[in-house]
């Protein structure tokens, strides 16, 4: 059923942390805004990924909005790394506190966004037949919001229960006494397997590529830790505002000796949590450093996993550490010491098919009552390209991005006026604490929209020249690192047919650059009346 077109200032697609904050900022400033999400409620990632063990891998105190002291004072995380239900509750708390749900349509998918050259406005259509006529269109559609569903032959013939981690049911899944096949060994599988193994009769993990994973060493957050964080918060916020990561990092320019490096990696391992590119100097640029850190993790795997053959199979050897996002786990490697957990190395015996009764590899049939697909996402571009986005002269985003995404700053695309992407490809996004990057982008987009208003412009649009320079710079920065060596979702390697382009921005000083562009009156953008 098609209803009357509703004329508003802005459409925001997505009700995750990006969409919630964007709607809040715009509405607070008096804009008329319509949010839309395919989900039944707010939360985005944390609405969909309800698999056992799902948690953040950035400490909860940092994986939080920083834009409101009141909000911060009204929330108390219970653990160092919060569970999915707690993070979802946080998103719900934000929605309640700022009365955001009334601005959203849920269970509704945006299917197209078409720019009308004559009116300078976007026509945004949903699968329910709702049409919005909006001046601004903000895509807060998420970098990891299009889960890969099984394309393995025979998947539809399986007679047991099958679950995709990124589309997990709302009711608990009972694994007790069941034979469970888990396909994939990325973060989602690595988080869920140990908990599933505690209940299931038998767990068989199908591994195509072994992965680096580090212990979370999760623990309840004490009042002292929360108080210390709150006390240091002004400094943290100041660092973020000035474009620094806000984390205690090694000094810039320090090239550690082998001994210093060994001590640093040991210290990071013992502290728990993610080892990312920023925590070890030159980790993703210097092979010596990367090899040493990777060897350290492999030695730890050998220490934890009792069977040396199994330890070798679980040891990543095909890409440098952190060039695929490293995982953070609780008892992942130790769970392979359990009698009820088996690894099938798909490099020796690839999956041939899913059958009615389980998984068939080149040398055996593995019967299963439940299959858990933890196959990852069509990352960074998937959600944007799922929408038919068209602008000037019928230009389709799907065509413009045929050979890989092209943006200016990851926030705008030349030829697509008044359309903004939160944490889009070409921005640091998935390589950062996403909550910080989301806030930075939402604030920047909000200021840009205000600028369009105050200059009485009709539209703001990235110029092709600025976009080409930015894309070249993004590629150049990536080429100076080890990242392109990994067949990762950062380069689209996990989706058959997807162009191989390194999508996030790995250079330094991103926020400073964005702020300078805003301060200078948005060079690289054309404003027209
Ligand atoms: P999302 O939360 O992905 O929200 C996007 C929303 O847009 C979704 O609800 C989706 O339904 C909706 N949408 C998309 N397309 C359409 C459409 N066409 N029509 C209607 N609605 C649409 N990042 C970190 O920094 N630290 C972590 O610890 C961390 N852990 C993660 C754990 C998991 C399991 C996953 C999958 C990701 C994790 N991430 C983490 C990344 C995470 O995606 C971001 O931190 C953050 O939650 C993204 O928020 P968002 O609002 O940008 O996008
Ligand atoms: P992922 O890292 O892309 O892992 C997908 C896994 O499935 C890989 O092991 C992949 O193998 C395997 N796979 C894919 N298709 C397959 C097939 N046809 N047959 C066999 N194996 C197949 O996905 P993810 O685990 O969902 O994580 C994605 C990202 O989400 C993470 O990198 C992280 O950014 C975020 N995340 C974070 C957390 C957290 O700790 N907070 C948890 C979950 C997700 P190959 O490696 O060989 O392709």
PDB file of N, CA and C in Angstrom, residues 118-207:
ATOM      1  N   UNK A 118      15.352  18.539  -9.916  1.00  0.00           N
ATOM      2  CA  UNK A 118      14.539  19.759 -10.021  1.00  0.00           C
ATOM      3  C   UNK A 118      14.259  20.356  -8.639  1.00  0.00           C
ATOM      4  N   UNK A 119      13.969  19.487  -7.675  1.00  0.00           N
ATOM      5  CA  UNK A 119      13.620  20.015  -6.349  1.00  0.00           C
ATOM      6  C   UNK A 119      14.823  20.037  -5.410  1.00  0.00           C
ATOM      7  N   UNK A 120      15.890  19.327  -5.772  1.00  0.00           N
ATOM      8  CA  UNK A 120      17.063  19.245  -4.895  1.00  0.00           C
ATOM      9  C   UNK A 120      16.764  18.431  -3.645  1.00  0.00           C
ATOM     10  N   UNK A 121      15.827  17.468  -3.769  1.00  0.00           N
ATOM     11  CA  UNK A 121      15.439  16.686  -2.588  1.00  0.00           C
ATOM     12  C   UNK A 121      15.495  15.191  -2.889  1.00  0.00           C
ATOM     13  N   UNK A 122      15.573  14.411  -1.810  1.00  0.00           N
ATOM     14  CA  UNK A 122      15.638  12.957  -1.945  1.00  0.00           C
ATOM     15  C   UNK A 122      14.245  12.335  -1.779  1.00  0.00           C
ATOM     16  N   UNK A 123      13.966  11.376  -2.650  1.00  0.00           N
ATOM     17  CA  UNK A 123      12.730  10.601  -2.509  1.00  0.00           C
ATOM     18  C   UNK A 123      13.151   9.231  -1.960  1.00  0.00           C
ATOM     19  N   UNK A 124      12.779   8.992  -0.726  1.00  0.00           N
ATOM     20  CA  UNK A 124      13.228   7.770  -0.048  1.00  0.00           C
ATOM     21  C   UNK A 124      12.034   6.847   0.129  1.00  0.00           C
ATOM     22  N   UNK A 125      12.145   5.636  -0.381  1.00  0.00           N
ATOM     23  CA  UNK A 125      10.998   4.726  -0.360  1.00  0.00           C
ATOM     24  C   UNK A 125      11.301   3.485   0.470  1.00  0.00           C
ATOM     25  N   UNK A 126      10.303   3.030   1.196  1.00  0.00           N
ATOM     26  CA  UNK A 126      10.496   1.841   2.034  1.00  0.00           C
ATOM     27  C   UNK A 126       9.749   0.643   1.444  1.00  0.00           C
ATOM     28  N   UNK A 127      10.081  -0.538   1.994  1.00  0.00           N
ATOM     29  CA  UNK A 127       9.416  -1.753   1.505  1.00  0.00           C
ATOM     30  C   UNK A 127       7.937  -1.784   1.889  1.00  0.00           C
ATOM     31  N   UNK A 128       7.563  -0.963   2.850  1.00  0.00           N
ATOM     32  CA  UNK A 128       6.144  -0.893   3.223  1.00  0.00           C
ATOM     33  C   UNK A 128       5.374   0.127   2.408  1.00  0.00           C
ATOM     34  N   UNK A 129       6.035   0.716   1.416  1.00  0.00           N
ATOM     35  CA  UNK A 129       5.341   1.671   0.547  1.00  0.00           C
ATOM     36  C   UNK A 129       5.333   3.092   1.067  1.00  0.00           C
ATOM     37  N   UNK A 130       6.030   3.351   2.173  1.00  0.00           N
ATOM     38  CA  UNK A 130       6.125   4.738   2.674  1.00  0.00           C
ATOM     39  C   UNK A 130       7.115   5.504   1.821  1.00  0.00           C
ATOM     40  N   UNK A 131       6.792   6.752   1.537  1.00  0.00           N
ATOM     41  CA  UNK A 131       7.692   7.587   0.739  1.00  0.00           C
ATOM     42  C   UNK A 131       7.978   8.875   1.502  1.00  0.00           C
ATOM     43  N   UNK A 132       9.253   9.200   1.605  1.00  0.00           N
ATOM     44  CA  UNK A 132       9.651  10.450   2.267  1.00  0.00           C
ATOM     45  C   UNK A 132      10.336  11.346   1.250  1.00  0.00           C
ATOM     46  N   UNK A 133       9.978  12.612   1.314  1.00  0.00           N
ATOM     47  CA  UNK A 133      10.609  13.609   0.468  1.00  0.00           C
ATOM     48  C   UNK A 133      11.487  14.433   1.410  1.00  0.00           C
ATOM     49  N   UNK A 134      12.808  14.222   1.317  1.00  0.00           N
ATOM     50  CA  UNK A 134      13.687  14.796   2.340  1.00  0.00           C
ATOM     51  C   UNK A 134      14.811  15.595   1.706  1.00  0.00           C
ATOM     52  N   UNK A 135      15.196  16.620   2.433  1.00  0.00           N
ATOM     53  CA  UNK A 135      16.290  17.439   1.917  1.00  0.00           C
ATOM     54  C   UNK A 135      17.635  16.729   2.116  1.00  0.00           C
ATOM     55  N   UNK A 136      17.771  16.094   3.252  1.00  0.00           N
ATOM     56  CA  UNK A 136      19.027  15.407   3.558  1.00  0.00           C
ATOM     57  C   UNK A 136      18.750  13.920   3.766  1.00  0.00           C
ATOM     58  N   UNK A 137      19.720  13.129   3.343  1.00  0.00           N
ATOM     59  CA  UNK A 137      19.573  11.685   3.519  1.00  0.00           C
ATOM     60  C   UNK A 137      20.839  11.183   4.197  1.00  0.00           C
ATOM     61  N   UNK A 138      20.686  10.623   5.372  1.00  0.00           N
ATOM     62  CA  UNK A 138      21.874  10.169   6.114  1.00  0.00           C
ATOM     63  C   UNK A 138      21.813   8.660   6.266  1.00  0.00           C
ATOM     64  N   UNK A 139      22.837   8.033   5.729  1.00  0.00           N
ATOM     65  CA  UNK A 139      22.910   6.582   5.785  1.00  0.00           C
ATOM     66  C   UNK A 139      23.712   6.175   7.024  1.00  0.00           C
ATOM     67  N   UNK A 140      22.989   5.703   8.037  1.00  0.00           N
ATOM     68  CA  UNK A 140      23.619   5.191   9.258  1.00  0.00           C
ATOM     69  C   UNK A 140      23.387   3.685   9.265  1.00  0.00           C
ATOM     70  N   UNK A 141      23.698   3.088   8.107  1.00  0.00           N
ATOM     71  CA  UNK A 141      23.272   1.713   7.827  1.00  0.00           C
ATOM     72  C   UNK A 141      24.230   0.647   8.346  1.00  0.00           C
ATOM     73  N   UNK A 142      25.376   1.080   8.928  1.00  0.00           N
ATOM     74  CA  UNK A 142      26.262   0.110   9.572  1.00  0.00           C
ATOM     75  C   UNK A 142      27.288  -0.479   8.625  1.00  0.00           C
ATOM     76  N   UNK A 143      28.469  -0.768   9.208  1.00  0.00           N
ATOM     77  CA  UNK A 143      29.561  -1.379   8.431  1.00  0.00           C
ATOM     78  C   UNK A 143      29.457  -2.895   8.433  1.00  0.00           C
ATOM     79  N   UNK A 144      28.806  -3.426   9.459  1.00  0.00           N
ATOM     80  CA  UNK A 144      28.727  -4.885   9.610  1.00  0.00           C
ATOM     81  C   UNK A 144      27.276  -5.249   9.889  1.00  0.00           C
ATOM     82  N   UNK A 145      26.416  -4.916   8.943  1.00  0.00           N
ATOM     83  CA  UNK A 145      24.982  -5.101   9.163  1.00  0.00           C
ATOM     84  C   UNK A 145      24.330  -5.986   8.107  1.00  0.00           C
ATOM     85  N   UNK A 146      25.140  -6.492   7.167  1.00  0.00           N
ATOM     86  CA  UNK A 146      24.574  -7.414   6.165  1.00  0.00           C
ATOM     87  C   UNK A 146      25.277  -8.760   6.338  1.00  0.00           C
ATOM     88  N   UNK A 147      24.696  -9.645   7.149  1.00  0.00           N
ATOM     89  CA  UNK A 147      25.370 -10.916   7.398  1.00  0.00           C
ATOM     90  C   UNK A 147      25.424 -11.775   6.148  1.00  0.00           C
ATOM     91  N   UNK A 148      26.504 -12.525   6.045  1.00  0.00           N
ATOM     92  CA  UNK A 148      26.600 -13.460   4.928  1.00  0.00           C
ATOM     93  C   UNK A 148      25.814 -14.710   5.298  1.00  0.00           C
ATOM     94  N   UNK A 149      24.857 -15.031   4.463  1.00  0.00           N
ATOM     95  CA  UNK A 149      24.058 -16.230   4.721  1.00  0.00           C
ATOM     96  C   UNK A 149      24.670 -17.364   3.908  1.00  0.00           C
ATOM     97  N   UNK A 150      24.456 -18.600   4.349  1.00  0.00           N
ATOM     98  CA  UNK A 150      25.185 -19.697   3.712  1.00  0.00           C
ATOM     99  C   UNK A 150      24.891 -19.829   2.222  1.00  0.00           C
ATOM    100  N   UNK A 151      25.977 -19.848   1.437  1.00  0.00           N
ATOM    101  CA  UNK A 151      25.821 -20.126   0.013  1.00  0.00           C
ATOM    102  C   UNK A 151      26.475 -21.474  -0.304  1.00  0.00           C
ATOM    103  N   UNK A 152      26.594 -22.292   0.749  1.00  0.00           N
ATOM    104  CA  UNK A 152      27.222 -23.597   0.577  1.00  0.00           C
ATOM    105  C   UNK A 152      26.192 -24.532  -0.059  1.00  0.00           C
ATOM    106  N   UNK A 153      26.587 -25.308  -1.061  1.00  0.00           N
ATOM    107  CA  UNK A 153      25.609 -26.186  -1.718  1.00  0.00           C
ATOM    108  C   UNK A 153      24.876 -27.067  -0.708  1.00  0.00           C
ATOM    109  N   UNK A 154      23.588 -27.186  -0.882  1.00  0.00           N
ATOM    110  CA  UNK A 154      22.791 -28.083  -0.039  1.00  0.00           C
ATOM    111  C   UNK A 154      22.303 -27.457   1.254  1.00  0.00           C
ATOM    112  N   UNK A 155      22.674 -26.174   1.509  1.00  0.00           N
ATOM    113  CA  UNK A 155      22.316 -25.567   2.809  1.00  0.00           C
ATOM    114  C   UNK A 155      20.808 -25.657   3.074  1.00  0.00           C
ATOM    115  N   UNK A 156      20.019 -25.523   2.020  1.00  0.00           N
ATOM    116  CA  UNK A 156      18.560 -25.514   2.211  1.00  0.00           C
ATOM    117  C   UNK A 156      18.021 -26.908   2.542  1.00  0.00           C
ATOM    118  N   UNK A 157      18.822 -27.943   2.328  1.00  0.00           N
ATOM    119  CA  UNK A 157      18.313 -29.308   2.533  1.00  0.00           C
ATOM    120  C   UNK A 157      18.473 -29.785   3.977  1.00  0.00           C
ATOM    121  N   UNK A 158      19.217 -29.012   4.786  1.00  0.00           N
ATOM    122  CA  UNK A 158      19.499 -29.462   6.160  1.00  0.00           C
ATOM    123  C   UNK A 158      18.204 -29.580   6.963  1.00  0.00           C
ATOM    124  N   UNK A 159      18.020 -30.718   7.620  1.00  0.00           N
ATOM    125  CA  UNK A 159      16.757 -30.972   8.336  1.00  0.00           C
ATOM    126  C   UNK A 159      16.794 -30.503   9.792  1.00  0.00           C
ATOM    127  N   UNK A 160      17.996 -30.217  10.290  1.00  0.00           N
ATOM    128  CA  UNK A 160      18.098 -29.730  11.675  1.00  0.00           C
ATOM    129  C   UNK A 160      17.835 -28.234  11.741  1.00  0.00           C
ATOM    130  N   UNK A 161      18.260 -27.628  12.848  1.00  0.00           N
ATOM    131  CA  UNK A 161      18.077 -26.175  12.996  1.00  0.00           C
ATOM    132  C   UNK A 161      19.361 -25.473  12.549  1.00  0.00           C
ATOM    133  N   UNK A 162      19.210 -24.383  11.800  1.00  0.00           N
ATOM    134  CA  UNK A 162      20.383 -23.627  11.339  1.00  0.00           C
ATOM    135  C   UNK A 162      20.239 -22.172  11.778  1.00  0.00           C
ATOM    136  N   UNK A 163      21.334 -21.598  12.260  1.00  0.00           N
ATOM    137  CA  UNK A 163      21.312 -20.209  12.741  1.00  0.00           C
ATOM    138  C   UNK A 163      22.487 -19.438  12.149  1.00  0.00           C
ATOM    139  N   UNK A 164      22.217 -18.190  11.796  1.00  0.00           N
ATOM    140  CA  UNK A 164      23.270 -17.275  11.342  1.00  0.00           C
ATOM    141  C   UNK A 164      23.567 -16.338  12.512  1.00  0.00           C
ATOM    142  N   UNK A 165      24.835 -16.198  12.886  1.00  0.00           N
ATOM    143  CA  UNK A 165      25.143 -15.416  14.105  1.00  0.00           C
ATOM    144  C   UNK A 165      24.584 -13.988  14.030  1.00  0.00           C
ATOM    145  N   UNK A 166      24.637 -13.385  12.853  1.00  0.00           N
ATOM    146  CA  UNK A 166      24.182 -11.999  12.706  1.00  0.00           C
ATOM    147  C   UNK A 166      22.679 -11.848  12.522  1.00  0.00           C
ATOM    148  N   UNK A 167      21.954 -12.963  12.607  1.00  0.00           N
ATOM    149  CA  UNK A 167      20.478 -12.910  12.534  1.00  0.00           C
ATOM    150  C   UNK A 167      19.919 -13.830  13.603  1.00  0.00           C
ATOM    151  N   UNK A 168      20.497 -13.761  14.774  1.00  0.00           N
ATOM    152  CA  UNK A 168      20.194 -14.744  15.818  1.00  0.00           C
ATOM    153  C   UNK A 168      18.774 -14.554  16.339  1.00  0.00           C
ATOM    154  N   UNK A 169      18.066 -15.669  16.650  1.00  0.00           N
ATOM    155  CA  UNK A 169      16.692 -15.519  17.151  1.00  0.00           C
ATOM    156  C   UNK A 169      16.653 -14.830  18.513  1.00  0.00           C
ATOM    157  N   UNK A 170      15.483 -14.292  18.839  1.00  0.00           N
ATOM    158  CA  UNK A 170      15.346 -13.588  20.116  1.00  0.00           C
ATOM    159  C   UNK A 170      15.172 -14.558  21.283  1.00  0.00           C
ATOM    160  N   UNK A 171      14.693 -15.767  20.984  1.00  0.00           N
ATOM    161  CA  UNK A 171      14.526 -16.763  22.039  1.00  0.00           C
ATOM    162  C   UNK A 171      15.856 -17.501  22.195  1.00  0.00           C
ATOM    163  N   UNK A 172      16.170 -17.928  23.421  1.00  0.00           N
ATOM    164  CA  UNK A 172      17.430 -18.670  23.597  1.00  0.00           C
ATOM    165  C   UNK A 172      17.420 -19.973  22.801  1.00  0.00           C
ATOM    166  N   UNK A 173      18.564 -20.342  22.262  1.00  0.00           N
ATOM    167  CA  UNK A 173      18.680 -21.614  21.525  1.00  0.00           C
ATOM    168  C   UNK A 173      19.204 -22.658  22.516  1.00  0.00           C
ATOM    169  N   UNK A 174      18.542 -23.787  22.557  1.00  0.00           N
ATOM    170  CA  UNK A 174      18.931 -24.831  23.504  1.00  0.00           C
ATOM    171  C   UNK A 174      19.916 -25.798  22.833  1.00  0.00           C
ATOM    172  N   UNK A 175      21.152 -25.763  23.296  1.00  0.00           N
ATOM    173  CA  UNK A 175      22.183 -26.628  22.700  1.00  0.00           C
ATOM    174  C   UNK A 175      22.353 -27.936  23.490  1.00  0.00           C
ATOM    175  N   UNK A 176      21.636 -28.044  24.623  1.00  0.00           N
ATOM    176  CA  UNK A 176      21.869 -29.182  25.535  1.00  0.00           C
ATOM    177  C   UNK A 176      21.724 -30.514  24.805  1.00  0.00           C
ATOM    178  N   UNK A 177      22.774 -31.316  24.903  1.00  0.00           N
ATOM    179  CA  UNK A 177      22.735 -32.669  24.353  1.00  0.00           C
ATOM    180  C   UNK A 177      22.790 -32.718  22.831  1.00  0.00           C
ATOM    181  N   UNK A 178      22.993 -31.572  22.189  1.00  0.00           N
ATOM    182  CA  UNK A 178      22.935 -31.530  20.714  1.00  0.00           C
ATOM    183  C   UNK A 178      24.338 -31.648  20.105  1.00  0.00           C
ATOM    184  N   UNK A 179      24.341 -32.163  18.846  1.00  0.00           N
ATOM    185  CA  UNK A 179      25.588 -32.147  18.058  1.00  0.00           C
ATOM    186  C   UNK A 179      25.558 -30.860  17.230  1.00  0.00           C
ATOM    187  N   UNK A 180      26.560 -30.010  17.454  1.00  0.00           N
ATOM    188  CA  UNK A 180      26.538 -28.675  16.840  1.00  0.00           C
ATOM    189  C   UNK A 180      27.727 -28.526  15.887  1.00  0.00           C
ATOM    190  N   UNK A 181      27.440 -28.103  14.663  1.00  0.00           N
ATOM    191  CA  UNK A 181      28.505 -27.744  13.711  1.00  0.00           C
ATOM    192  C   UNK A 181      28.600 -26.227  13.698  1.00  0.00           C
ATOM    193  N   UNK A 182      29.819 -25.707  13.871  1.00  0.00           N
ATOM    194  CA  UNK A 182      30.023 -24.255  13.772  1.00  0.00           C
ATOM    195  C   UNK A 182      30.913 -24.012  12.561  1.00  0.00           C
ATOM    196  N   UNK A 183      30.421 -23.217  11.615  1.00  0.00           N
ATOM    197  CA  UNK A 183      31.212 -22.954  10.408  1.00  0.00           C
ATOM    198  C   UNK A 183      31.731 -21.526  10.476  1.00  0.00           C
ATOM    199  N   UNK A 184      33.061 -21.395  10.449  1.00  0.00           N
ATOM    200  CA  UNK A 184      33.699 -20.089  10.564  1.00  0.00           C
ATOM    201  C   UNK A 184      34.525 -20.012  11.835  1.00  0.00           C
ATOM    202  N   UNK A 185      35.599 -19.222  11.766  1.00  0.00           N
ATOM    203  CA  UNK A 185      36.434 -18.998  12.945  1.00  0.00           C
ATOM    204  C   UNK A 185      36.833 -17.521  13.037  1.00  0.00           C
ATOM    205  N   UNK A 186      35.861 -16.636  12.764  1.00  0.00           N
ATOM    206  CA  UNK A 186      36.060 -15.202  13.014  1.00  0.00           C
ATOM    207  C   UNK A 186      35.604 -14.898  14.439  1.00  0.00           C
ATOM    208  N   UNK A 187      35.503 -13.602  14.753  1.00  0.00           N
ATOM    209  CA  UNK A 187      35.157 -13.191  16.131  1.00  0.00           C
ATOM    210  C   UNK A 187      33.858 -13.819  16.611  1.00  0.00           C
ATOM    211  N   UNK A 188      32.851 -13.890  15.715  1.00  0.00           N
ATOM    212  CA  UNK A 188      31.538 -14.385  16.155  1.00  0.00           C
ATOM    213  C   UNK A 188      31.622 -15.843  16.591  1.00  0.00           C
ATOM    214  N   UNK A 189      32.342 -16.661  15.816  1.00  0.00           N
ATOM    215  CA  UNK A 189      32.500 -18.076  16.170  1.00  0.00           C
ATOM    216  C   UNK A 189      33.373 -18.208  17.416  1.00  0.00           C
ATOM    217  N   UNK A 190      34.418 -17.404  17.467  1.00  0.00           N
ATOM    218  CA  UNK A 190      35.384 -17.496  18.571  1.00  0.00           C
ATOM    219  C   UNK A 190      34.739 -17.094  19.898  1.00  0.00           C
ATOM    220  N   UNK A 191      33.786 -16.149  19.831  1.00  0.00           N
ATOM    221  CA  UNK A 191      33.068 -15.787  21.064  1.00  0.00           C
ATOM    222  C   UNK A 191      32.042 -16.843  21.455  1.00  0.00           C
ATOM    223  N   UNK A 192      31.375 -17.430  20.455  1.00  0.00           N
ATOM    224  CA  UNK A 192      30.238 -18.300  20.787  1.00  0.00           C
ATOM    225  C   UNK A 192      30.647 -19.743  21.080  1.00  0.00           C
ATOM    226  N   UNK A 193      31.701 -20.218  20.408  1.00  0.00           N
ATOM    227  CA  UNK A 193      32.034 -21.645  20.548  1.00  0.00           C
ATOM    228  C   UNK A 193      32.226 -22.103  21.996  1.00  0.00           C
ATOM    229  N   UNK A 194      33.008 -21.378  22.830  1.00  0.00           N
ATOM    230  CA  UNK A 194      33.226 -21.896  24.193  1.00  0.00           C
ATOM    231  C   UNK A 194      31.930 -22.057  24.981  1.00  0.00           C
ATOM    232  N   UNK A 195      30.969 -21.149  24.795  1.00  0.00           N
ATOM    233  CA  UNK A 195      29.707 -21.254  25.536  1.00  0.00           C
ATOM    234  C   UNK A 195      28.841 -22.367  24.984  1.00  0.00           C
ATOM    235  N   UNK A 196      28.829 -22.505  23.657  1.00  0.00           N
ATOM    236  CA  UNK A 196      28.038 -23.593  23.058  1.00  0.00           C
ATOM    237  C   UNK A 196      28.607 -24.935  23.532  1.00  0.00           C
ATOM    238  N   UNK A 197      29.934 -25.015  23.595  1.00  0.00           N
ATOM    239  CA  UNK A 197      30.582 -26.282  23.987  1.00  0.00           C
ATOM    240  C   UNK A 197      30.236 -26.676  25.425  1.00  0.00           C
ATOM    241  N   UNK A 198      29.936 -25.680  26.254  1.00  0.00           N
ATOM    242  CA  UNK A 198      29.579 -26.004  27.651  1.00  0.00           C
ATOM    243  C   UNK A 198      28.257 -26.757  27.735  1.00  0.00           C
ATOM    244  N   UNK A 199      27.383 -26.552  26.742  1.00  0.00           N
ATOM    245  CA  UNK A 199      26.054 -27.172  26.769  1.00  0.00           C
ATOM    246  C   UNK A 199      25.929 -28.365  25.831  1.00  0.00           C
ATOM    247  N   UNK A 200      26.556 -28.247  24.671  1.00  0.00           N
ATOM    248  CA  UNK A 200      26.305 -29.238  23.615  1.00  0.00           C
ATOM    249  C   UNK A 200      26.931 -30.588  23.946  1.00  0.00           C
ATOM    250  N   UNK A 201      26.402 -31.633  23.299  1.00  0.00           N
ATOM    251  CA  UNK A 201      27.025 -32.950  23.448  1.00  0.00           C
ATOM    252  C   UNK A 201      28.338 -32.959  22.677  1.00  0.00           C
ATOM    253  N   UNK A 202      28.311 -32.370  21.488  1.00  0.00           N
ATOM    254  CA  UNK A 202      29.485 -32.385  20.622  1.00  0.00           C
ATOM    255  C   UNK A 202      29.512 -31.110  19.789  1.00  0.00           C
ATOM    256  N   UNK A 203      30.679 -30.503  19.705  1.00  0.00           N
ATOM    257  CA  UNK A 203      30.836 -29.325  18.830  1.00  0.00           C
ATOM    258  C   UNK A 203      31.919 -29.629  17.807  1.00  0.00           C
ATOM    259  N   UNK A 204      31.593 -29.412  16.536  1.00  0.00           N
ATOM    260  CA  UNK A 204      32.604 -29.560  15.488  1.00  0.00           C
ATOM    261  C   UNK A 204      32.792 -28.202  14.837  1.00  0.00           C
ATOM    262  N   UNK A 205      34.020 -27.683  14.909  1.00  0.00           N
ATOM    263  CA  UNK A 205      34.308 -26.366  14.336  1.00  0.00           C
ATOM    264  C   UNK A 205      34.952 -26.572  12.966  1.00  0.00           C
ATOM    265  N   UNK A 206      34.367 -25.951  11.953  1.00  0.00           N
ATOM    266  CA  UNK A 206      34.894 -26.051  10.591  1.00  0.00           C
ATOM    267  C   UNK A 206      35.701 -24.799  10.304  1.00  0.00           C
ATOM    268  N   UNK A 207      37.016 -24.963  10.233  1.00  0.00           N
ATOM    269  CA  UNK A 207      37.922 -23.817  10.122  1.00  0.00           C
ATOM    270  C   UNK A 207      38.555 -23.738   8.725  1.00  0.00           C
TER     271      UNK A 207
END
